[in-house]
Amino acid sequence: MAYINVPEGVPGIRSLVMFRPETGKPLYELAQVLLRGESPLSPAERELIAAHVSNRNNCRFCMESHAAAARCLLGDDRQLVDEVLQDPLSEGLTPKMKALLHIAGKVQVLGNQVTPADIEAARTTGANDREIHDTVLIAAAFCMFNRYVDGLGSWAPTDPAAYEEMGQRMAKGYRLTVH
């Protein structure tokens, strides 16, 4: 049960958005820009970064829902999501994604943990400034989203089928719907 009076049975951030739509709208718009807007990183790669950071923050709702969206977007390569959540140096990842997930993990701890050497390592794998920028911003934003969801004790379903359904919806984009 959430710590504040939000709609019963509405999971995660959706319940918080229903409680306060005027703050939820810009959060959904931010998620849309970060995860579906123009970027050299694919939507699946960006969802993977979101799931990775959420996993490191022990935010079950965000990790499960964004992992489900990444699985949906990856299609036949969906097993990669679980491999990455177990080991961000998974053999199935490109060297560039490994370097970007390393940076995202450092941002999750504390932004100033990212070093010039981390950035240079990402660049040597082919990451450009925009990919590095987008990775850092996604990681930072998901730290905020994770803390928002968990800080108010929002409900996280335990049924994997609920996340599968969310992932299919999220794969299409982030739109605020308040009923």
PDB file of C-alpha atoms in Angstrom:
ATOM      1  CA  MET A   1       0.000   0.000   0.000  1.00  0.00           C
ATOM      2  CA  ALA A   2       1.310   3.437  -0.957  1.00  0.00           C
ATOM      3  CA  TYR A   3       2.243   5.923   1.732  1.00  0.00           C
ATOM      4  CA  ILE A   4      -0.240   8.483   0.393  1.00  0.00           C
ATOM      5  CA  ASN A   5      -3.830   8.177  -0.768  1.00  0.00           C
ATOM      6  CA  VAL A   6      -3.442   7.099  -4.404  1.00  0.00           C
ATOM      7  CA  PRO A   7      -5.871   4.998  -6.465  1.00  0.00           C
ATOM      8  CA  GLU A   8      -5.873   1.421  -5.189  1.00  0.00           C
ATOM      9  CA  GLY A   9      -4.514  -1.262  -7.529  1.00  0.00           C
ATOM     10  CA  VAL A  10      -2.828   1.193  -9.926  1.00  0.00           C
ATOM     11  CA  PRO A  11       0.853   0.278 -10.141  1.00  0.00           C
ATOM     12  CA  GLY A  12       3.975   2.386  -9.844  1.00  0.00           C
ATOM     13  CA  ILE A  13       4.254   5.846 -11.241  1.00  0.00           C
ATOM     14  CA  ARG A  14       0.796   5.690 -12.819  1.00  0.00           C
ATOM     15  CA  SER A  15      -0.841   5.910  -9.375  1.00  0.00           C
ATOM     16  CA  LEU A  16       1.313   8.916  -8.499  1.00  0.00           C
ATOM     17  CA  VAL A  17       0.461  10.607 -11.798  1.00  0.00           C
ATOM     18  CA  MET A  18      -3.226  10.061 -11.097  1.00  0.00           C
ATOM     19  CA  PHE A  19      -2.725  11.653  -7.680  1.00  0.00           C
ATOM     20  CA  ARG A  20      -1.017  14.710  -9.165  1.00  0.00           C
ATOM     21  CA  PRO A  21      -1.472  14.950 -12.969  1.00  0.00           C
ATOM     22  CA  GLU A  22       0.061  18.430 -13.170  1.00  0.00           C
ATOM     23  CA  THR A  23       3.440  16.984 -12.142  1.00  0.00           C
ATOM     24  CA  GLY A  24       2.889  13.688 -13.902  1.00  0.00           C
ATOM     25  CA  LYS A  25       2.443  15.268 -17.328  1.00  0.00           C
ATOM     26  CA  PRO A  26       5.993  16.690 -17.545  1.00  0.00           C
ATOM     27  CA  LEU A  27       7.408  13.424 -16.165  1.00  0.00           C
ATOM     28  CA  TYR A  28       5.684  11.438 -18.912  1.00  0.00           C
ATOM     29  CA  GLU A  29       6.842  13.981 -21.489  1.00  0.00           C
ATOM     30  CA  LEU A  30      10.407  13.601 -20.205  1.00  0.00           C
ATOM     31  CA  ALA A  31      10.172   9.802 -20.460  1.00  0.00           C
ATOM     32  CA  GLN A  32       8.834  10.114 -24.012  1.00  0.00           C
ATOM     33  CA  VAL A  33      11.716  12.375 -25.097  1.00  0.00           C
ATOM     34  CA  LEU A  34      14.378  10.298 -23.338  1.00  0.00           C
ATOM     35  CA  LEU A  35      13.155   6.854 -24.361  1.00  0.00           C
ATOM     36  CA  ARG A  36      11.374   7.427 -27.674  1.00  0.00           C
ATOM     37  CA  GLY A  37      12.601  10.775 -28.967  1.00  0.00           C
ATOM     38  CA  GLU A  38      15.356  11.227 -31.512  1.00  0.00           C
ATOM     39  CA  SER A  39      18.609   9.606 -30.390  1.00  0.00           C
ATOM     40  CA  PRO A  40      21.429   7.596 -31.947  1.00  0.00           C
ATOM     41  CA  LEU A  41      20.593   4.964 -29.299  1.00  0.00           C
ATOM     42  CA  SER A  42      17.705   2.688 -30.201  1.00  0.00           C
ATOM     43  CA  PRO A  43      14.583   2.680 -28.019  1.00  0.00           C
ATOM     44  CA  ALA A  44      15.556  -0.842 -26.875  1.00  0.00           C
ATOM     45  CA  GLU A  45      19.022   0.349 -25.815  1.00  0.00           C
ATOM     46  CA  ARG A  46      17.515   3.269 -23.910  1.00  0.00           C
ATOM     47  CA  GLU A  47      14.988   1.001 -22.179  1.00  0.00           C
ATOM     48  CA  LEU A  48      17.870  -1.305 -21.274  1.00  0.00           C
ATOM     49  CA  ILE A  49      19.711   1.619 -19.641  1.00  0.00           C
ATOM     50  CA  ALA A  50      16.531   2.503 -17.706  1.00  0.00           C
ATOM     51  CA  ALA A  51      16.067  -1.101 -16.556  1.00  0.00           C
ATOM     52  CA  HIS A  52      19.759  -1.406 -15.600  1.00  0.00           C
ATOM     53  CA  VAL A  53      19.699   1.748 -13.448  1.00  0.00           C
ATOM     54  CA  SER A  54      16.364   0.755 -11.889  1.00  0.00           C
ATOM     55  CA  ASN A  55      17.770  -2.693 -11.102  1.00  0.00           C
ATOM     56  CA  ARG A  56      20.811  -1.131  -9.415  1.00  0.00           C
ATOM     57  CA  ASN A  57      18.448   1.096  -7.405  1.00  0.00           C
ATOM     58  CA  ASN A  58      16.382  -1.949  -6.365  1.00  0.00           C
ATOM     59  CA  CYS A  59      13.261  -0.318  -7.793  1.00  0.00           C
ATOM     60  CA  ARG A  60      11.238  -3.361  -8.676  1.00  0.00           C
ATOM     61  CA  PHE A  61       8.413  -1.595 -10.501  1.00  0.00           C
ATOM     62  CA  CYS A  62      10.661   0.452 -12.804  1.00  0.00           C
ATOM     63  CA  MET A  63      13.101  -2.406 -13.388  1.00  0.00           C
ATOM     64  CA  GLU A  64      10.353  -4.890 -14.266  1.00  0.00           C
ATOM     65  CA  SER A  65       8.337  -2.512 -16.437  1.00  0.00           C
ATOM     66  CA  HIS A  66      11.287  -1.109 -18.403  1.00  0.00           C
ATOM     67  CA  ALA A  67      12.830  -4.566 -18.757  1.00  0.00           C
ATOM     68  CA  ALA A  68       9.495  -5.706 -20.218  1.00  0.00           C
ATOM     69  CA  ALA A  69       9.504  -2.760 -22.655  1.00  0.00           C
ATOM     70  CA  ALA A  70      13.090  -3.582 -23.691  1.00  0.00           C
ATOM     71  CA  ARG A  71      12.146  -7.251 -24.221  1.00  0.00           C
ATOM     72  CA  CYS A  72       9.222  -6.217 -26.393  1.00  0.00           C
ATOM     73  CA  LEU A  73      11.423  -3.887 -28.465  1.00  0.00           C
ATOM     74  CA  LEU A  74      14.202  -6.487 -28.812  1.00  0.00           C
ATOM     75  CA  GLY A  75      11.860  -9.173 -30.107  1.00  0.00           C
ATOM     76  CA  ASP A  76      13.913 -12.294 -30.864  1.00  0.00           C
ATOM     77  CA  ASP A  77      16.823 -10.989 -28.765  1.00  0.00           C
ATOM     78  CA  ARG A  78      14.652 -10.480 -25.672  1.00  0.00           C
ATOM     79  CA  GLN A  79      16.785 -12.835 -23.523  1.00  0.00           C
ATOM     80  CA  LEU A  80      19.513 -10.171 -23.645  1.00  0.00           C
ATOM     81  CA  VAL A  81      17.565  -8.098 -21.114  1.00  0.00           C
ATOM     82  CA  ASP A  82      17.762 -10.768 -18.421  1.00  0.00           C
ATOM     83  CA  GLU A  83      21.419 -11.405 -19.237  1.00  0.00           C
ATOM     84  CA  VAL A  84      22.211  -7.699 -18.796  1.00  0.00           C
ATOM     85  CA  LEU A  85      20.264  -7.456 -15.537  1.00  0.00           C
ATOM     86  CA  GLN A  86      22.365 -10.345 -14.231  1.00  0.00           C
ATOM     87  CA  ASP A  87      25.632  -9.086 -15.728  1.00  0.00           C
ATOM     88  CA  PRO A  88      25.998  -5.681 -17.412  1.00  0.00           C
ATOM     89  CA  LEU A  89      29.102  -7.051 -19.150  1.00  0.00           C
ATOM     90  CA  SER A  90      27.012  -9.722 -20.870  1.00  0.00           C
ATOM     91  CA  GLU A  91      28.583 -11.323 -23.933  1.00  0.00           C
ATOM     92  CA  GLY A  92      25.486 -10.394 -25.924  1.00  0.00           C
ATOM     93  CA  LEU A  93      26.208  -6.675 -25.650  1.00  0.00           C
ATOM     94  CA  THR A  94      28.360  -4.629 -27.960  1.00  0.00           C
ATOM     95  CA  PRO A  95      31.488  -3.086 -26.412  1.00  0.00           C
ATOM     96  CA  LYS A  96      29.807   0.307 -26.822  1.00  0.00           C
ATOM     97  CA  MET A  97      26.729  -0.722 -24.806  1.00  0.00           C
ATOM     98  CA  LYS A  98      28.954  -2.240 -22.119  1.00  0.00           C
ATOM     99  CA  ALA A  99      30.815   1.081 -21.833  1.00  0.00           C
ATOM    100  CA  LEU A 100      27.571   3.070 -21.752  1.00  0.00           C
ATOM    101  CA  LEU A 101      26.037   0.809 -19.093  1.00  0.00           C
ATOM    102  CA  HIS A 102      29.240   1.235 -17.078  1.00  0.00           C
ATOM    103  CA  ILE A 103      28.759   5.011 -17.228  1.00  0.00           C
ATOM    104  CA  ALA A 104      25.058   4.654 -16.342  1.00  0.00           C
ATOM    105  CA  GLY A 105      26.030   2.552 -13.334  1.00  0.00           C
ATOM    106  CA  LYS A 106      28.418   5.231 -12.148  1.00  0.00           C
ATOM    107  CA  VAL A 107      25.743   7.920 -12.551  1.00  0.00           C
ATOM    108  CA  GLN A 108      23.416   5.723 -10.476  1.00  0.00           C
ATOM    109  CA  VAL A 109      25.921   5.830  -7.614  1.00  0.00           C
ATOM    110  CA  LEU A 110      26.807   9.517  -7.927  1.00  0.00           C
ATOM    111  CA  GLY A 111      27.244  11.642 -11.021  1.00  0.00           C
ATOM    112  CA  ASN A 112      30.749  12.754 -10.137  1.00  0.00           C
ATOM    113  CA  GLN A 113      31.878   9.124 -10.153  1.00  0.00           C
ATOM    114  CA  VAL A 114      32.006   9.316 -13.962  1.00  0.00           C
ATOM    115  CA  THR A 115      35.593  10.035 -14.941  1.00  0.00           C
ATOM    116  CA  PRO A 116      37.287  11.300 -18.091  1.00  0.00           C
ATOM    117  CA  ALA A 117      38.669   7.760 -18.455  1.00  0.00           C
ATOM    118  CA  ASP A 118      35.110   6.339 -18.504  1.00  0.00           C
ATOM    119  CA  ILE A 119      34.142   8.791 -21.240  1.00  0.00           C
ATOM    120  CA  GLU A 120      37.286   8.039 -23.236  1.00  0.00           C
ATOM    121  CA  ALA A 121      36.665   4.299 -22.882  1.00  0.00           C
ATOM    122  CA  ALA A 122      33.156   4.777 -24.295  1.00  0.00           C
ATOM    123  CA  ARG A 123      34.513   6.873 -27.143  1.00  0.00           C
ATOM    124  CA  THR A 124      37.056   4.175 -28.073  1.00  0.00           C
ATOM    125  CA  THR A 125      34.127   1.773 -28.564  1.00  0.00           C
ATOM    126  CA  GLY A 126      32.472   4.214 -30.969  1.00  0.00           C
ATOM    127  CA  ALA A 127      30.165   6.099 -28.597  1.00  0.00           C
ATOM    128  CA  ASN A 128      29.636   9.685 -29.650  1.00  0.00           C
ATOM    129  CA  ASP A 129      28.870  12.720 -27.495  1.00  0.00           C
ATOM    130  CA  ARG A 130      25.114  12.406 -28.040  1.00  0.00           C
ATOM    131  CA  GLU A 131      25.079   8.740 -26.965  1.00  0.00           C
ATOM    132  CA  ILE A 132      27.116   9.564 -23.871  1.00  0.00           C
ATOM    133  CA  HIS A 133      24.868  12.538 -23.090  1.00  0.00           C
ATOM    134  CA  ASP A 134      21.666  10.518 -23.519  1.00  0.00           C
ATOM    135  CA  THR A 135      23.018   7.680 -21.361  1.00  0.00           C
ATOM    136  CA  VAL A 136      23.890  10.039 -18.505  1.00  0.00           C
ATOM    137  CA  LEU A 137      20.543  11.844 -18.702  1.00  0.00           C
ATOM    138  CA  ILE A 138      18.537   8.592 -18.807  1.00  0.00           C
ATOM    139  CA  ALA A 139      20.497   7.261 -15.819  1.00  0.00           C
ATOM    140  CA  ALA A 140      20.010  10.481 -13.844  1.00  0.00           C
ATOM    141  CA  ALA A 141      16.306  10.692 -14.694  1.00  0.00           C
ATOM    142  CA  PHE A 142      15.723   7.088 -13.697  1.00  0.00           C
ATOM    143  CA  CYS A 143      17.349   7.667 -10.353  1.00  0.00           C
ATOM    144  CA  MET A 144      14.702  10.374  -9.845  1.00  0.00           C
ATOM    145  CA  PHE A 145      11.859   8.182 -11.172  1.00  0.00           C
ATOM    146  CA  ASN A 146      13.003   5.264  -8.973  1.00  0.00           C
ATOM    147  CA  ARG A 147      13.153   7.413  -5.869  1.00  0.00           C
ATOM    148  CA  TYR A 148       9.739   8.925  -6.633  1.00  0.00           C
ATOM    149  CA  VAL A 149       8.088   5.524  -7.052  1.00  0.00           C
ATOM    150  CA  ASP A 150       9.774   3.900  -4.046  1.00  0.00           C
ATOM    151  CA  GLY A 151       9.810   6.995  -1.846  1.00  0.00           C
ATOM    152  CA  LEU A 152       6.005   7.040  -1.873  1.00  0.00           C
ATOM    153  CA  GLY A 153       5.711   3.260  -1.582  1.00  0.00           C
ATOM    154  CA  SER A 154       3.752   2.817  -4.794  1.00  0.00           C
ATOM    155  CA  TRP A 155       2.437  -0.646  -5.515  1.00  0.00           C
ATOM    156  CA  ALA A 156       4.460  -3.031  -7.688  1.00  0.00           C
ATOM    157  CA  PRO A 157       2.638  -6.078  -9.075  1.00  0.00           C
ATOM    158  CA  THR A 158       4.180  -9.488  -8.454  1.00  0.00           C
ATOM    159  CA  ASP A 159       2.627 -11.158 -11.517  1.00  0.00           C
ATOM    160  CA  PRO A 160       5.072 -11.179 -14.470  1.00  0.00           C
ATOM    161  CA  ALA A 161       2.095 -11.057 -16.869  1.00  0.00           C
ATOM    162  CA  ALA A 162       1.240  -7.564 -15.579  1.00  0.00           C
ATOM    163  CA  TYR A 163       4.688  -6.346 -16.601  1.00  0.00           C
ATOM    164  CA  GLU A 164       4.479  -8.046 -19.984  1.00  0.00           C
ATOM    165  CA  GLU A 165       1.298  -6.069 -20.679  1.00  0.00           C
ATOM    166  CA  MET A 166       2.930  -2.847 -19.439  1.00  0.00           C
ATOM    167  CA  GLY A 167       5.981  -3.499 -21.600  1.00  0.00           C
ATOM    168  CA  GLN A 168       3.846  -3.855 -24.712  1.00  0.00           C
ATOM    169  CA  ARG A 169       2.101  -0.569 -23.945  1.00  0.00           C
ATOM    170  CA  MET A 170       5.344   1.239 -23.034  1.00  0.00           C
ATOM    171  CA  ALA A 171       7.081   0.009 -26.192  1.00  0.00           C
ATOM    172  CA  LYS A 172       4.639   2.220 -28.111  1.00  0.00           C
ATOM    173  CA  GLY A 173       5.568   5.306 -26.107  1.00  0.00           C
ATOM    174  CA  TYR A 174       4.733   7.262 -23.000  1.00  0.00           C
ATOM    175  CA  ARG A 175       1.410   9.016 -22.927  1.00  0.00           C
ATOM    176  CA  LEU A 176      -0.320  10.398 -19.907  1.00  0.00           C
ATOM    177  CA  THR A 177      -3.783   8.923 -19.458  1.00  0.00           C
ATOM    178  CA  VAL A 178      -5.580   9.788 -16.247  1.00  0.00           C
ATOM    179  CA  HIS A 179      -8.980   8.254 -15.740  1.00  0.00           C
TER     180      HIS A 179
END
